[in-house]
JSON list of C-alpha atoms in Angstrom, two decimals:
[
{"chain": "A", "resi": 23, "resn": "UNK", "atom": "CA", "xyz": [53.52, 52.00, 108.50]},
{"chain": "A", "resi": 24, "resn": "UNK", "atom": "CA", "xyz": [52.27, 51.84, 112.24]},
{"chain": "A", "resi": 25, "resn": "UNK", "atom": "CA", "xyz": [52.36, 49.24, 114.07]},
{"chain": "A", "resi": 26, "resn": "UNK", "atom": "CA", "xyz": [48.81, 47.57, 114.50]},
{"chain": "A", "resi": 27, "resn": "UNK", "atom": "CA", "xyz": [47.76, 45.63, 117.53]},
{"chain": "A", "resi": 28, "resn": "UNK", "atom": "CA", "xyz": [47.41, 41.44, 116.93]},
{"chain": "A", "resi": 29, "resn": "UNK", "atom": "CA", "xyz": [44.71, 40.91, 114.45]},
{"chain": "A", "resi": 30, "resn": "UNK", "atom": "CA", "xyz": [44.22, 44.38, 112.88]},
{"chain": "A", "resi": 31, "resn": "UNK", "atom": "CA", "xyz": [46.17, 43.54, 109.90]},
{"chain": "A", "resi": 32, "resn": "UNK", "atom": "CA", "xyz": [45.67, 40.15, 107.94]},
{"chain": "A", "resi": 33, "resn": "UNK", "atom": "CA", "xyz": [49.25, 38.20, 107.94]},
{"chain": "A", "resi": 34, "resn": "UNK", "atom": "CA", "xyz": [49.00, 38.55, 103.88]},
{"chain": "A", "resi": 35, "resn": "UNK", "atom": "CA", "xyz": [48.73, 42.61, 104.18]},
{"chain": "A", "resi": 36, "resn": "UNK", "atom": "CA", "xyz": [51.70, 42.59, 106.66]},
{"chain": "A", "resi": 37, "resn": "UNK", "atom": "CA", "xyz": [53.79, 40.71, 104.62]},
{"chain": "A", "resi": 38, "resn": "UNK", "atom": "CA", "xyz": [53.23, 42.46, 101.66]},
{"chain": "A", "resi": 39, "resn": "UNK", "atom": "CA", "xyz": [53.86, 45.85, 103.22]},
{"chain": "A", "resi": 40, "resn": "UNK", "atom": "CA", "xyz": [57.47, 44.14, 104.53]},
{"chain": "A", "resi": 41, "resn": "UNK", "atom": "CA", "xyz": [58.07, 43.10, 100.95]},
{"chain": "A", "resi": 42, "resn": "UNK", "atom": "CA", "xyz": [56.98, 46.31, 99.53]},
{"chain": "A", "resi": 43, "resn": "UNK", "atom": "CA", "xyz": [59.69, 48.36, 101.71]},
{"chain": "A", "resi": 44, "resn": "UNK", "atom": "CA", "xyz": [62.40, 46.03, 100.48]},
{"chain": "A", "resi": 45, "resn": "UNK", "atom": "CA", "xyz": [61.35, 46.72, 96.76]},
{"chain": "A", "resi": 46, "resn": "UNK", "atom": "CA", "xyz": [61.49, 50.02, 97.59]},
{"chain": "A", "resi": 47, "resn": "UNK", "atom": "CA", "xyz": [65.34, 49.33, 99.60]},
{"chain": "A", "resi": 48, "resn": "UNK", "atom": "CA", "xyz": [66.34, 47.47, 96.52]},
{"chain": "A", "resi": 49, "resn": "UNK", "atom": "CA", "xyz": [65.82, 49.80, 93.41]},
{"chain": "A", "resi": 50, "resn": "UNK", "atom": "CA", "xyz": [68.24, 50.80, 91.63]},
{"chain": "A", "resi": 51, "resn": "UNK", "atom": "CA", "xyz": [69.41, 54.32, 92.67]},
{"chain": "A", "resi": 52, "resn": "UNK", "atom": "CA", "xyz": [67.84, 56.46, 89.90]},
{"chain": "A", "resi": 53, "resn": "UNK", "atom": "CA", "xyz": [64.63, 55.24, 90.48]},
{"chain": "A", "resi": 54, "resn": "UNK", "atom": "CA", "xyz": [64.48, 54.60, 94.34]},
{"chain": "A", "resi": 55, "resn": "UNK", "atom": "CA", "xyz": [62.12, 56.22, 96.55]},
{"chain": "A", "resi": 56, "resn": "UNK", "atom": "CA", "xyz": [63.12, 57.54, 100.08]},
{"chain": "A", "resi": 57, "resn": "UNK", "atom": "CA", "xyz": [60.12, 56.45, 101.55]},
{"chain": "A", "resi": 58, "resn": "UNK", "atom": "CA", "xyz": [61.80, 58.12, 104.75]},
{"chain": "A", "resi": 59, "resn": "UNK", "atom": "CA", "xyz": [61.50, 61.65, 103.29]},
{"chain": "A", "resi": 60, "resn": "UNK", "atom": "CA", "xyz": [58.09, 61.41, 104.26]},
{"chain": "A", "resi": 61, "resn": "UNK", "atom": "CA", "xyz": [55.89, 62.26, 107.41]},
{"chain": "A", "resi": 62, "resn": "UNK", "atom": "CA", "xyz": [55.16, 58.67, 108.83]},
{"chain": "A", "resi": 63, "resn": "UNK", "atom": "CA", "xyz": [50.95, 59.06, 107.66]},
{"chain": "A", "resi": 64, "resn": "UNK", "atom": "CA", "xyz": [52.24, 59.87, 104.24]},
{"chain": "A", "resi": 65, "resn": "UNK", "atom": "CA", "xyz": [54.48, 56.88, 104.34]},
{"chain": "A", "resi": 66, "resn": "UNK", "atom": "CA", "xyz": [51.16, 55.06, 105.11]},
{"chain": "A", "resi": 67, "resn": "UNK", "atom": "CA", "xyz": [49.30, 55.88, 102.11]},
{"chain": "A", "resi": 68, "resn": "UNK", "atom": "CA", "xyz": [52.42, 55.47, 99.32]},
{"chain": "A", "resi": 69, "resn": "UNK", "atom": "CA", "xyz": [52.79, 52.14, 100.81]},
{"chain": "A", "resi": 70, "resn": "UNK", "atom": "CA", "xyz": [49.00, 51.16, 100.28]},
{"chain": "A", "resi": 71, "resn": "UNK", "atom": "CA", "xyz": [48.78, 52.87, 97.07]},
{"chain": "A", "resi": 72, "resn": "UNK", "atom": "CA", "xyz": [51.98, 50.46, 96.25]},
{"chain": "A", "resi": 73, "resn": "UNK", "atom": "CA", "xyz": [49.92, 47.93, 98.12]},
{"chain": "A", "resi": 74, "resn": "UNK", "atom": "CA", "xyz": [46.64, 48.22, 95.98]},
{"chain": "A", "resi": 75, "resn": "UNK", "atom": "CA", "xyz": [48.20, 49.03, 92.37]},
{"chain": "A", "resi": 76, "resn": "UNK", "atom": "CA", "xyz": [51.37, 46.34, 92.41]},
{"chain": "A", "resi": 77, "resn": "UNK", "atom": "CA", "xyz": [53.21, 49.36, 90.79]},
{"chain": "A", "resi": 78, "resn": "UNK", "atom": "CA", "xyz": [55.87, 50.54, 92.86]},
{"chain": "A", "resi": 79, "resn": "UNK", "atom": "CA", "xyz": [56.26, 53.63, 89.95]},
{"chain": "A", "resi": 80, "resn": "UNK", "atom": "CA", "xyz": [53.11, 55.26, 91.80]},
{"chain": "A", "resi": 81, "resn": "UNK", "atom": "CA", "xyz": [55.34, 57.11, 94.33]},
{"chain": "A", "resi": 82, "resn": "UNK", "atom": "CA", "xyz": [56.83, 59.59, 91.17]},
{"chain": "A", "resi": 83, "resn": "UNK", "atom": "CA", "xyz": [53.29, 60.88, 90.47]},
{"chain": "A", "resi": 84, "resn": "UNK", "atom": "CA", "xyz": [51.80, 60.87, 94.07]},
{"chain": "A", "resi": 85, "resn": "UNK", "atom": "CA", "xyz": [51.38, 64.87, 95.33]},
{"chain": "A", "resi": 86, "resn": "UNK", "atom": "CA", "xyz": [50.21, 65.89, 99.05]},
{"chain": "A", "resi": 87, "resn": "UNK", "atom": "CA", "xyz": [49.79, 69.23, 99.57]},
{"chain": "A", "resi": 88, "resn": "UNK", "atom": "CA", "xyz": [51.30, 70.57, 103.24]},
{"chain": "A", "resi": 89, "resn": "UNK", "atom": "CA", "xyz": [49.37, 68.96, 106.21]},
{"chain": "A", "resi": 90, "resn": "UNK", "atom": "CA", "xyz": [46.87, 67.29, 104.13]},
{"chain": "A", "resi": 91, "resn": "UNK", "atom": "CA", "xyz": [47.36, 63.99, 105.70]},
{"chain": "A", "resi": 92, "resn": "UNK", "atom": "CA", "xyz": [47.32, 65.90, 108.74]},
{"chain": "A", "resi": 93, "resn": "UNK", "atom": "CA", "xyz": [44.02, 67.37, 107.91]},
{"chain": "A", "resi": 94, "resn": "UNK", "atom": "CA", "xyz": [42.46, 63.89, 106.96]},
{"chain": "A", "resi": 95, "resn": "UNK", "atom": "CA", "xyz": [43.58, 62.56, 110.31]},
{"chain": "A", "resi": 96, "resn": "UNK", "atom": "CA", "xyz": [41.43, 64.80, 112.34]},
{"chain": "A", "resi": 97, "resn": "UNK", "atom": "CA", "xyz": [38.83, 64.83, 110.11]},
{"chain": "A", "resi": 98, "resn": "UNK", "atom": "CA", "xyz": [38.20, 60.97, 109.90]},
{"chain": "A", "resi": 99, "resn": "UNK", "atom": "CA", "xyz": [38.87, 60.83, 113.89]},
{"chain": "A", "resi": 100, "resn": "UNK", "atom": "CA", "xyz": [35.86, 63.30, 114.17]},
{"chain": "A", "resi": 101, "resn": "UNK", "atom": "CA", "xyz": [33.90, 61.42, 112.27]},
{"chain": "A", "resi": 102, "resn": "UNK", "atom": "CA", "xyz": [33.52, 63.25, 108.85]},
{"chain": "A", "resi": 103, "resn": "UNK", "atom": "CA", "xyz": [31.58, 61.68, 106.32]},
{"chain": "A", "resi": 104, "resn": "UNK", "atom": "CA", "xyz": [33.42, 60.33, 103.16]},
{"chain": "A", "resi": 105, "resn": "UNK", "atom": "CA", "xyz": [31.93, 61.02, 100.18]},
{"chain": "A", "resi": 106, "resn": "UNK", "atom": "CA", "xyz": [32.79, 59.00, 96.92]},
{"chain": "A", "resi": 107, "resn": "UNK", "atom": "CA", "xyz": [31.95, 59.41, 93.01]},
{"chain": "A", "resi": 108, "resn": "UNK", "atom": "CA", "xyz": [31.70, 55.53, 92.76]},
{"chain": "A", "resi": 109, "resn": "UNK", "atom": "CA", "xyz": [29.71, 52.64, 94.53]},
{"chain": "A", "resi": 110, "resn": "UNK", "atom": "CA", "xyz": [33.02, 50.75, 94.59]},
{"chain": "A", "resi": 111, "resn": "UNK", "atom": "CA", "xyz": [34.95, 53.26, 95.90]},
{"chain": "A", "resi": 112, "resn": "UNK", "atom": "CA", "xyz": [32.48, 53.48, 98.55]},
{"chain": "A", "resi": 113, "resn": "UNK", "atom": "CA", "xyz": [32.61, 49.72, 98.99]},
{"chain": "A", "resi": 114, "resn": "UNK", "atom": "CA", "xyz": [36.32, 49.69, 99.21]},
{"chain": "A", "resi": 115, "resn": "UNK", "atom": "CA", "xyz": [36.33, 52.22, 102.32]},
{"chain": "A", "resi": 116, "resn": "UNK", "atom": "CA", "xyz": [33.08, 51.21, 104.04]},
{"chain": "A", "resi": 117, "resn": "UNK", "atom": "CA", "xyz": [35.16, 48.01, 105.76]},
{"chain": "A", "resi": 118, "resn": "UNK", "atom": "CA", "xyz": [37.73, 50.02, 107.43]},
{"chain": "A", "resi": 119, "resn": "UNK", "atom": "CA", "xyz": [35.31, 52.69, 108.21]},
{"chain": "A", "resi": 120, "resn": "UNK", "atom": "CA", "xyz": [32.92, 50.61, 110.30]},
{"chain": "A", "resi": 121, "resn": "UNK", "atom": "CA", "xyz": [35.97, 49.41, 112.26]},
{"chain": "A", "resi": 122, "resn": "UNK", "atom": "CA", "xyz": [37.25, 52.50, 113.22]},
{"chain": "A", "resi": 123, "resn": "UNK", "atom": "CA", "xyz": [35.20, 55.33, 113.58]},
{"chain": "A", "resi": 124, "resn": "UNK", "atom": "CA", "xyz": [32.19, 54.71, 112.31]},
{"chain": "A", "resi": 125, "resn": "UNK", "atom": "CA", "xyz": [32.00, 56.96, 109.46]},
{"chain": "A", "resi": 126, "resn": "UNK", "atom": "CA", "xyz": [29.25, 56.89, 107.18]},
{"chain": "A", "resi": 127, "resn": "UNK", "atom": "CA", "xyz": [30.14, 56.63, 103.37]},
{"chain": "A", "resi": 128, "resn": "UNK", "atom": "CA", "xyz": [28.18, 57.54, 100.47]},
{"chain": "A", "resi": 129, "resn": "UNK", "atom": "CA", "xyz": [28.78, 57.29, 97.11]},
{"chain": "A", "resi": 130, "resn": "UNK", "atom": "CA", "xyz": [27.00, 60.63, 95.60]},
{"chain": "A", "resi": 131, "resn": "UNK", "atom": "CA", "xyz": [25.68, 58.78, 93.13]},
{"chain": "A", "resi": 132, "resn": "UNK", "atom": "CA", "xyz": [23.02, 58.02, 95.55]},
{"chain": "A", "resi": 133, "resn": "UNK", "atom": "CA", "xyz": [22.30, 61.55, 94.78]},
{"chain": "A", "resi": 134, "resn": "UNK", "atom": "CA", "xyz": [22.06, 61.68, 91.00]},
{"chain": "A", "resi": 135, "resn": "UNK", "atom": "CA", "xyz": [19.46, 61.36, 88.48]},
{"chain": "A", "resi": 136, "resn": "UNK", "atom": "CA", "xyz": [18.52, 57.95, 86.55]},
{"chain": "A", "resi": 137, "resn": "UNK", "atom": "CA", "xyz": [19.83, 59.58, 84.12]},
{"chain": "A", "resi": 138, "resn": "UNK", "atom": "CA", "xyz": [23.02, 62.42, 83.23]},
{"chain": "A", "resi": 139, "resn": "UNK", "atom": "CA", "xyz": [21.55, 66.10, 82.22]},
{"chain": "A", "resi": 140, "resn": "UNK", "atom": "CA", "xyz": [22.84, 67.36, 78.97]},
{"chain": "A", "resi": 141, "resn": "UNK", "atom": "CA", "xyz": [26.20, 68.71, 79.04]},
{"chain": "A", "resi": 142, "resn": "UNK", "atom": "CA", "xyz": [26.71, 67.01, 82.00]},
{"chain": "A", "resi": 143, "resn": "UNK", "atom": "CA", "xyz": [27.16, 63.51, 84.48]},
{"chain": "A", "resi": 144, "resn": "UNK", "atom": "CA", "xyz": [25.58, 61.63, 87.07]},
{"chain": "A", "resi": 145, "resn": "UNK", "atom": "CA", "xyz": [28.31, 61.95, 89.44]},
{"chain": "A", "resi": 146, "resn": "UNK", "atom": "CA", "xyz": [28.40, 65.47, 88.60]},
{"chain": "A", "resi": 147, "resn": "UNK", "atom": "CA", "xyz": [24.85, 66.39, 89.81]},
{"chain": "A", "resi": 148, "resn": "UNK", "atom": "CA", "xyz": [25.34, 63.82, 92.47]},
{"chain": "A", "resi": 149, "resn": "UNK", "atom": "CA", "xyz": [28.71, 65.58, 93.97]},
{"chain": "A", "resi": 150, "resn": "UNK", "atom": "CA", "xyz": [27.04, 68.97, 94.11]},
{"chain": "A", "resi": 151, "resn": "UNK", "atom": "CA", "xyz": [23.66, 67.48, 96.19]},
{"chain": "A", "resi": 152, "resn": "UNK", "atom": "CA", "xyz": [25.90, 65.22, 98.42]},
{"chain": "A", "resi": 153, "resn": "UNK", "atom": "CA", "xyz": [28.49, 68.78, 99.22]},
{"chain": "A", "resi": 154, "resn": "UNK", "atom": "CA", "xyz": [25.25, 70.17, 100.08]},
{"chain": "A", "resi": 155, "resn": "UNK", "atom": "CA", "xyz": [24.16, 67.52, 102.29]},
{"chain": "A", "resi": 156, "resn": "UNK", "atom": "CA", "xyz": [27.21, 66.69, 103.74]},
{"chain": "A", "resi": 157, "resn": "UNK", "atom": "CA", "xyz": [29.91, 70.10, 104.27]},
{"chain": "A", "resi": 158, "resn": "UNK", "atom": "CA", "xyz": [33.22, 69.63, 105.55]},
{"chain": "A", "resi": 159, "resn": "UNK", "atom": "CA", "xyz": [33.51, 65.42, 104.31]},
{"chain": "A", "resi": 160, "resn": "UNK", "atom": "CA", "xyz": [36.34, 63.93, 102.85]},
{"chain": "A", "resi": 161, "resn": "UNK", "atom": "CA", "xyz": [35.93, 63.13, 99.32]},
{"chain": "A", "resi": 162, "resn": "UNK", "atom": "CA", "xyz": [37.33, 60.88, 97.22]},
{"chain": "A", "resi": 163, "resn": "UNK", "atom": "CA", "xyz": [37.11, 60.91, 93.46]},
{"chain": "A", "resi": 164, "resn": "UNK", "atom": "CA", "xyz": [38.74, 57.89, 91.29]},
{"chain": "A", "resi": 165, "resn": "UNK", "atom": "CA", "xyz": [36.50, 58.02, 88.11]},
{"chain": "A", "resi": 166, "resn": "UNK", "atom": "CA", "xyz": [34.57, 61.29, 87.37]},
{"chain": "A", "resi": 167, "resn": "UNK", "atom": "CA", "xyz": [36.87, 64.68, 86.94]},
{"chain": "A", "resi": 168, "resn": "UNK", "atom": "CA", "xyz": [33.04, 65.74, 86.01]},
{"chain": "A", "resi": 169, "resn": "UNK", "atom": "CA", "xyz": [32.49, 65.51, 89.63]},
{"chain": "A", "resi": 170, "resn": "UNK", "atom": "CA", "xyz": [35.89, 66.58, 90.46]},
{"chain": "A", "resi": 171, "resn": "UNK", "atom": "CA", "xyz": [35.46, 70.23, 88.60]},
{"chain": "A", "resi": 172, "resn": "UNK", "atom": "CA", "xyz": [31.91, 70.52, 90.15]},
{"chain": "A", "resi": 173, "resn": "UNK", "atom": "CA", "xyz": [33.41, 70.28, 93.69]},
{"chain": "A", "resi": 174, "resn": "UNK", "atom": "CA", "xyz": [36.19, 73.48, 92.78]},
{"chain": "A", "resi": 175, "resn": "UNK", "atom": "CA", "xyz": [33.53, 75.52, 91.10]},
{"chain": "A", "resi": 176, "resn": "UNK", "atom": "CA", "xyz": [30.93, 75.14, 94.26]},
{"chain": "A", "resi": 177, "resn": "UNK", "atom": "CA", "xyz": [34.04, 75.82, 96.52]},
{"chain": "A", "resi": 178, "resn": "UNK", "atom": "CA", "xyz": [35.72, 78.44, 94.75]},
{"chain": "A", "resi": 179, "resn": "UNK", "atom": "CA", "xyz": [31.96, 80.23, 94.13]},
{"chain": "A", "resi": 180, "resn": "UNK", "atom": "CA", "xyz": [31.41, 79.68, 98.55]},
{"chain": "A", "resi": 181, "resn": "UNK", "atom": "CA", "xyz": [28.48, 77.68, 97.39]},
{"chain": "A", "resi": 182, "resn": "UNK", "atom": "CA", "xyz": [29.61, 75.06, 99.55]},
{"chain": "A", "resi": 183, "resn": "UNK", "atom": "CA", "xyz": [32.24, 74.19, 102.20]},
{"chain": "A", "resi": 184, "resn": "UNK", "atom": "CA", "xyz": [35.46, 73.44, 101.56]},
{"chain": "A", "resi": 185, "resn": "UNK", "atom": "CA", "xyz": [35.93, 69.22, 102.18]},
{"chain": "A", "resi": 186, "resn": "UNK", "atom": "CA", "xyz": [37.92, 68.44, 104.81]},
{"chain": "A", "resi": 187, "resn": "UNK", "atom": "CA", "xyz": [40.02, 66.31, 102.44]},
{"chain": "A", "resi": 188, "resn": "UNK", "atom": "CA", "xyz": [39.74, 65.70, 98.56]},
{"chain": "A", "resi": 189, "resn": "UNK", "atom": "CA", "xyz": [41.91, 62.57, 97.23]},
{"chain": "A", "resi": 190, "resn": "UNK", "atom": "CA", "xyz": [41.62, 63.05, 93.65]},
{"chain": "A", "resi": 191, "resn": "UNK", "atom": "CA", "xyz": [42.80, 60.25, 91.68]},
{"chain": "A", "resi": 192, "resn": "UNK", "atom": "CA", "xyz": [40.27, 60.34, 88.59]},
{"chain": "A", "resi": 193, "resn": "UNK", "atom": "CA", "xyz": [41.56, 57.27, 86.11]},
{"chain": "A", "resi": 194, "resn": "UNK", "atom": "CA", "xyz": [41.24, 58.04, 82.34]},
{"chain": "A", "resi": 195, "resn": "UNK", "atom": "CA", "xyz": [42.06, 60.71, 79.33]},
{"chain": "A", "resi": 196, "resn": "UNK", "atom": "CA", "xyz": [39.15, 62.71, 79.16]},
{"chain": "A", "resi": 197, "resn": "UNK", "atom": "CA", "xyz": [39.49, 66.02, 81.20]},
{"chain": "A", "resi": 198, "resn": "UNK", "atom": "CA", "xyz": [41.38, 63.97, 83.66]},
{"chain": "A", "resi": 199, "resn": "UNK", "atom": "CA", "xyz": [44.77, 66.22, 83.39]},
{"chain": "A", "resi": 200, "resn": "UNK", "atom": "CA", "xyz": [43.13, 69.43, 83.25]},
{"chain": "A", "resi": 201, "resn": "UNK", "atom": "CA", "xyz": [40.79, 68.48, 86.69]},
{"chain": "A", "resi": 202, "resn": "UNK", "atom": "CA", "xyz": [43.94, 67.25, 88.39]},
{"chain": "A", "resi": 203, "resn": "UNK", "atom": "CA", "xyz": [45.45, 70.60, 87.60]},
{"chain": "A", "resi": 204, "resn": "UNK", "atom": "CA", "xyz": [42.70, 72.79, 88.48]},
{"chain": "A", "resi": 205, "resn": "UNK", "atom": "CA", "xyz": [42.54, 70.65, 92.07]},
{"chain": "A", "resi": 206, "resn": "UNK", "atom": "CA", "xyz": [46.65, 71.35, 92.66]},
{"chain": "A", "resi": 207, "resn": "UNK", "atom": "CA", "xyz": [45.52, 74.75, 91.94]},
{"chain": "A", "resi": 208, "resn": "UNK", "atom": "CA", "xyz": [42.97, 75.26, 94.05]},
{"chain": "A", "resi": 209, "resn": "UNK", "atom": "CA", "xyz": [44.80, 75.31, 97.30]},
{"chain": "A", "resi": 210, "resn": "UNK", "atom": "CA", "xyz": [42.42, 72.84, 98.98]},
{"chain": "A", "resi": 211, "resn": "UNK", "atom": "CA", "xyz": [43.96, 70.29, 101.49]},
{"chain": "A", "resi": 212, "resn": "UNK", "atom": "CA", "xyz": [44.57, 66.94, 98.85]},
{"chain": "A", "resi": 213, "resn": "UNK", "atom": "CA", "xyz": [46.43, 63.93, 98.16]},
{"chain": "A", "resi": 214, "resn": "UNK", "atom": "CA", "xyz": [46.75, 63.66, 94.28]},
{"chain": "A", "resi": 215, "resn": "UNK", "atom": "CA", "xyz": [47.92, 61.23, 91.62]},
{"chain": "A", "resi": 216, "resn": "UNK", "atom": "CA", "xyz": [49.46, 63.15, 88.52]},
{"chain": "A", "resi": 217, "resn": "UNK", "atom": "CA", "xyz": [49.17, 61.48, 85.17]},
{"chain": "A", "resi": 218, "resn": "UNK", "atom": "CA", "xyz": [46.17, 59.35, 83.67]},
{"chain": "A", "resi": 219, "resn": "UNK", "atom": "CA", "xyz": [46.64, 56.97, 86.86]},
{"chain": "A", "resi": 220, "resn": "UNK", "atom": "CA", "xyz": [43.57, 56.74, 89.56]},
{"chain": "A", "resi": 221, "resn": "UNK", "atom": "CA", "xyz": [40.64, 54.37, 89.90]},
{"chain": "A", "resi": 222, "resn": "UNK", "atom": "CA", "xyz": [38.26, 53.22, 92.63]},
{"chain": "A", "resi": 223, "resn": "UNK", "atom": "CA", "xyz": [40.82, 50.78, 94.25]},
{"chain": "A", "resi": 224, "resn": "UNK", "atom": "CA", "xyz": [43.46, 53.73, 94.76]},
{"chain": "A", "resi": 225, "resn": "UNK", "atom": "CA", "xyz": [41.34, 56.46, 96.33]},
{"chain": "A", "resi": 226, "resn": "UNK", "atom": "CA", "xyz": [39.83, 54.03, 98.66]},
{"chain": "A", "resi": 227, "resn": "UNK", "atom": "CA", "xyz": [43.63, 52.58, 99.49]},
{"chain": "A", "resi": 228, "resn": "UNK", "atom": "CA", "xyz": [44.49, 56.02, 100.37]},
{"chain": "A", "resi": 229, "resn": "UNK", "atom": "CA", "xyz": [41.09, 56.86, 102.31]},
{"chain": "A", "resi": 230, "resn": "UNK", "atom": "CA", "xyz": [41.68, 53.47, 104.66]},
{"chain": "A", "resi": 231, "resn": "UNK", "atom": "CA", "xyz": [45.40, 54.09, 104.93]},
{"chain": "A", "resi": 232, "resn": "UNK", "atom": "CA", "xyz": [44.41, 57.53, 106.71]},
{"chain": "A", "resi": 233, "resn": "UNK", "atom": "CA", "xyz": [41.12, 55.29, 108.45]},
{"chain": "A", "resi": 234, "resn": "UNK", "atom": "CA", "xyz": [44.04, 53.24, 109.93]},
{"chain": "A", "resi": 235, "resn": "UNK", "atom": "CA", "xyz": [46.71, 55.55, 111.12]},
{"chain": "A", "resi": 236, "resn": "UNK", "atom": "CA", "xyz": [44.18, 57.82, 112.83]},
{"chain": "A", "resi": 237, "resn": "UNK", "atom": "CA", "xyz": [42.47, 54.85, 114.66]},
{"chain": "A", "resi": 238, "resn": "UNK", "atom": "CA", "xyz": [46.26, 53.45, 115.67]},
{"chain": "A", "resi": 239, "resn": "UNK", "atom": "CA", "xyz": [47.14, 57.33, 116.61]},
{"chain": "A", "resi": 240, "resn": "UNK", "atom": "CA", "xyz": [43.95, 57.16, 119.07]},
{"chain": "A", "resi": 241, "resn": "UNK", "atom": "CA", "xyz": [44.42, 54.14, 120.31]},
{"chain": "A", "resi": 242, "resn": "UNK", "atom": "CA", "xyz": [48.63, 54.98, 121.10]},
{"chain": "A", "resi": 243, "resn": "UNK", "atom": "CA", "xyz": [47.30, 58.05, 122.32]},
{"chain": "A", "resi": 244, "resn": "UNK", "atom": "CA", "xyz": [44.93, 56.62, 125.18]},
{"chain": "A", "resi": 245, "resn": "UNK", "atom": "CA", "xyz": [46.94, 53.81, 125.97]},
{"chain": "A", "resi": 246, "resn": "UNK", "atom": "CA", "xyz": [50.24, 56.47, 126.91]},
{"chain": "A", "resi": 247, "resn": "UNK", "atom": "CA", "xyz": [47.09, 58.74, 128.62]},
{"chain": "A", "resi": 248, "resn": "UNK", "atom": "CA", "xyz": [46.65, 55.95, 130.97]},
{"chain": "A", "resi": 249, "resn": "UNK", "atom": "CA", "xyz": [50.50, 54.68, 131.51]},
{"chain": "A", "resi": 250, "resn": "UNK", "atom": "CA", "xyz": [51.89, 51.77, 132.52]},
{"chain": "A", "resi": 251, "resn": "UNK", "atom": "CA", "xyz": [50.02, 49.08, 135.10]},
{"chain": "A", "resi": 252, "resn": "UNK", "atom": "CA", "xyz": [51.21, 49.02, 138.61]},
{"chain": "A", "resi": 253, "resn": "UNK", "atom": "CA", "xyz": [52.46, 45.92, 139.66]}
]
């Protein structure tokens, strides 16, 4: 994980990021993780998904597709809006986004109905007015593989833009597999969490893991820019 300046990190997040690594060091050798395998952003989100869950088993479902992390990055530097199927998803990530880049976050049920259409959700109608209001955002999804399917279909129909970023960790049993398998499918840029796994808490970990590299990236970036201070 990147190194933050003094302050950035609270001393209890540090030190559970150093403990998590040595977990991760001391497994035994069938189940250990080579955390190293990974590009260093990727690294950043395992280790707050770890972080956020207490589970170090979460690395054997996690899935990135190529550059994805890469493609969140940018994004989230540029300031593309983060969508969310939750209000607490949206209140997990609205913390790190205000002190980084500013980006707004909505939850799309700000979107939706009192109450869900037949045959259908809240977060559902909610996804496909927020895509509309908000192309190219990075969207997280930790509860609703309603809202999940409704974001391929509008993509995969061009009646919307593509997100920048989907993390789609939907938590349950109900249509959860067969969303998570139509989103590796799809071929949009994601970070994905096999299984019956997901929540609020996980999508957001991964959202501000990506919030934090990028603002550490910019911030290496400018200092190098400048260089060193005469003396």
């Amino acid at each position: 994980m990147a190194d933050a300046p003094p302050g950035f990190d609270h001393p209890i997040f540090s030190e559970s990021i150093r403990l998590i690594r040595a977990a991760l060091a001391e497994q035994p050798p069938h189940l250990r993780f080579d955390l190293t395998s990974l590009a260093p952003p990727e690294q950043d989100v395992v280790l707050r998904l770890i972080h956020s869950s207490g589970d170090l088993s979460v690395t054997a479902d996690l899935r990135f597709s190529p550059d994805a992390c890469n493609a969140g990055l940018e994004a989230l530097a540029h300031g593309a809006p983060i969508l969310t199927d939750t209000a607490m998803a949206a209140a997990a990530v609205a913390p790190m986004a205000r002190r980084t880049f500013g980006n707004g976050v909505h939850s799309v049920l700000s979107w939706a109905p009192a109450q869900a259409p037949l045959g259908s959700t809240r977060a559902a109608v909610g996804m496909e007015r927020a895509l509309q209001e908000h192309p190219g955002a990075v969207v997280l999804i930790g509860s609703a593989p309603t809202a999940l399917e409704l974001l391929l279909e509008q993509v995969a129909v061009g009646q919307t833009a593509a997100p920048a970023l989907v993390i789609g960790m939907p938590v349950g049993f109900v249509g959860v597999a067969e969303s998570k398998r139509h989103l590796a499918g799809s071929g949009l840029p994601q970070i994905r969490l096999e299984g019956s796994r997901g929540g609020a808490g996980l999508v957001g970990a991964a959202a501000n893991a990506l919030l934090r590299r990028a603002w550490l990236d910019q911030a290496a970036a400018g200092a190098s820019a400048i260089g060193p201070t005469a003396t």
